[in-house]
Amino acid sequence: MRTAPRAEPRALTVDEALARILERFTPLPAEEQPILDALGQVLDEDVRAANDVPPFANSAMDGYAVRAAELAITPVLLPIAMEIPAGSAATTPLQPGSVARIMTGAPLPAGADAVVRVEDTDGGERVVEIRKAVAGGENVRAAGEDLRKGELVLQRGLVVRAAEVGVLATAGRASVHVVRRPRVAVLSTGDEVVEVHEALEPGKIRDANRWSLAAAVRAAGGIAVPLGIARDTADDLRRALRRAAEEDVIVTSGGVSVGDYDFVKTVVGELGAMDFWTIAMRPGKPVAFGEVLDKPIFGLPGNPVSALLTFELFARPALLKLQGRTRLRRPRVTARLTEDVPKPPHLRFFARAIYDSANGTVRSTGPQGSGILRSMALANALIDLPIGPSLAKAGSEVTVILTDAPEDR
Ligand code: AMP
Ligand code: MG
């Protein structure tokens, strides 16, 4: 990885930055997971059924198993030769001229070829009056109608959802190979930053970013490893980053701008390499990407909105790619803006917003300062405004990123 010159930070566009980041990530190796824990992970094997599903022909209804040909004239009275609840199986074939009381899911006895619903009979227990004829195969679920033994039922690359967990279970699989989840170290920096439970002495603020970013890691399918707060010294950062590099990916916040105490870039350069420093966007202009002891690091800005927003735009797609996902982009729609939104002309601007799908409109969440985390908490979307104009006008059509919706491509 190339080390950028220290003095003149080169600004990248958002798309350039994302492309360079994604280049650096390939899916992690597979792990074996119990099927429930595999929820949300990507299959790393083709799954075949161990047996037919259902394994035997069975009744789709509570009723009477019959030979359909014997019901040519209805109503007809027939003796009940046996009763077959779900979970048991008839040991003898059904004799001609008789029927079996049968429950939903119970195997059809040999000789029977259809089921009459209890509603189409008098519900008799020794003899039953059947009032309606059935065709052969009616109300019967054939063996293997869902899955055939040996059939490919789930393909490598699929994301495991609830339905896939069920299919795995019916296919006889208690565990499955899926792409491993990344472990992500999350580190805050700053002499002013204190723990949530600590008293707020003068000049101190509570650590918001470690928790919001750890939550965002989890929401992206990763395993968050919150690691504490590094002081604004090269020594403490070095120590913290060495520990962080034990995980698959490192996410830090703060200390990446041009202040006297912004040591992240320096220490990353020393323990690895810095790839770039600034992105032509707001919020989140100073974003560092590089590696520390061969592990990718996202050096996100300290402002709580900038940290979370740059995570969403750059780190989340990378974590998804690590997990073998191929859909890395949130859905985008066009919506009509209901208010003027000012923006810096030379930067791409992401306004935190409320999208109203019923009306196809969008408005900002109010004050958009990088420190106003409420602007993000109220949002279900981002308005994505291009470099160039200094204002998006009320009534104009704008691009909206639906940040609450799963990635669709
Ligand atoms: P920095 O990039 O370190 O100069 O930080 C920019 C701003 O974000 C400053 O106002 C910091 O106090 C604030 N900040 C940095 N880290 C955190 C954090 N973990 N939680 C909340 N605010 C933070
Ligand atoms: Mg700082």
XYZ file of C-alpha atoms and ligand atoms in Angstrom, residues 187-190 192-194 203 205-211 213 229 232 253-259 261-262 286 300-304 370-371, ligand 1:
58
model
C -11.371 2.470 19.353
C -12.055 6.044 20.435
C -9.346 8.672 20.720
C -9.160 11.977 22.552
C -11.492 14.991 26.265
C -13.364 11.721 25.832
C -14.502 9.801 28.941
C -13.745 20.027 29.248
C -17.449 14.712 26.896
C -18.828 11.207 26.963
C -17.687 8.704 24.384
C -20.502 8.410 21.861
C -18.577 7.002 18.924
C -17.309 3.767 20.348
C -20.872 2.693 21.068
C -19.763 2.506 15.787
C -10.255 5.297 24.598
C -3.860 11.915 22.390
C -12.693 7.803 15.592
C -11.098 11.181 16.149
C -7.540 12.381 15.745
C -7.498 12.376 11.942
C -7.762 16.066 11.164
C -4.920 18.575 11.158
C -4.849 19.565 14.832
C -2.996 16.344 18.798
C -4.185 14.409 15.772
C -11.088 13.833 7.118
C -12.993 8.007 10.979
C -13.513 11.611 12.071
C -14.332 12.403 15.692
C -17.546 14.314 15.238
C -20.281 11.841 16.090
C -21.497 17.395 12.467
C -21.813 17.280 16.221
P -11.145 15.204 16.465
O -11.311 14.684 15.084
O -10.404 14.268 17.349
O -10.600 16.569 16.488
O -12.615 15.291 17.044
C -13.583 16.125 16.453
C -14.708 16.397 17.422
O -15.364 15.184 17.756
C -14.277 17.011 18.737
O -15.233 17.956 19.112
C -14.256 15.835 19.673
O -14.443 16.223 21.012
C -15.410 15.021 19.174
N -15.211 13.603 19.488
C -14.082 12.898 19.239
N -14.219 11.630 19.651
C -15.467 11.523 20.172
C -16.188 10.455 20.762
N -15.651 9.246 20.881
N -17.450 10.681 21.177
C -18.010 11.918 21.046
N -17.367 12.960 20.477
C -16.111 12.784 20.066
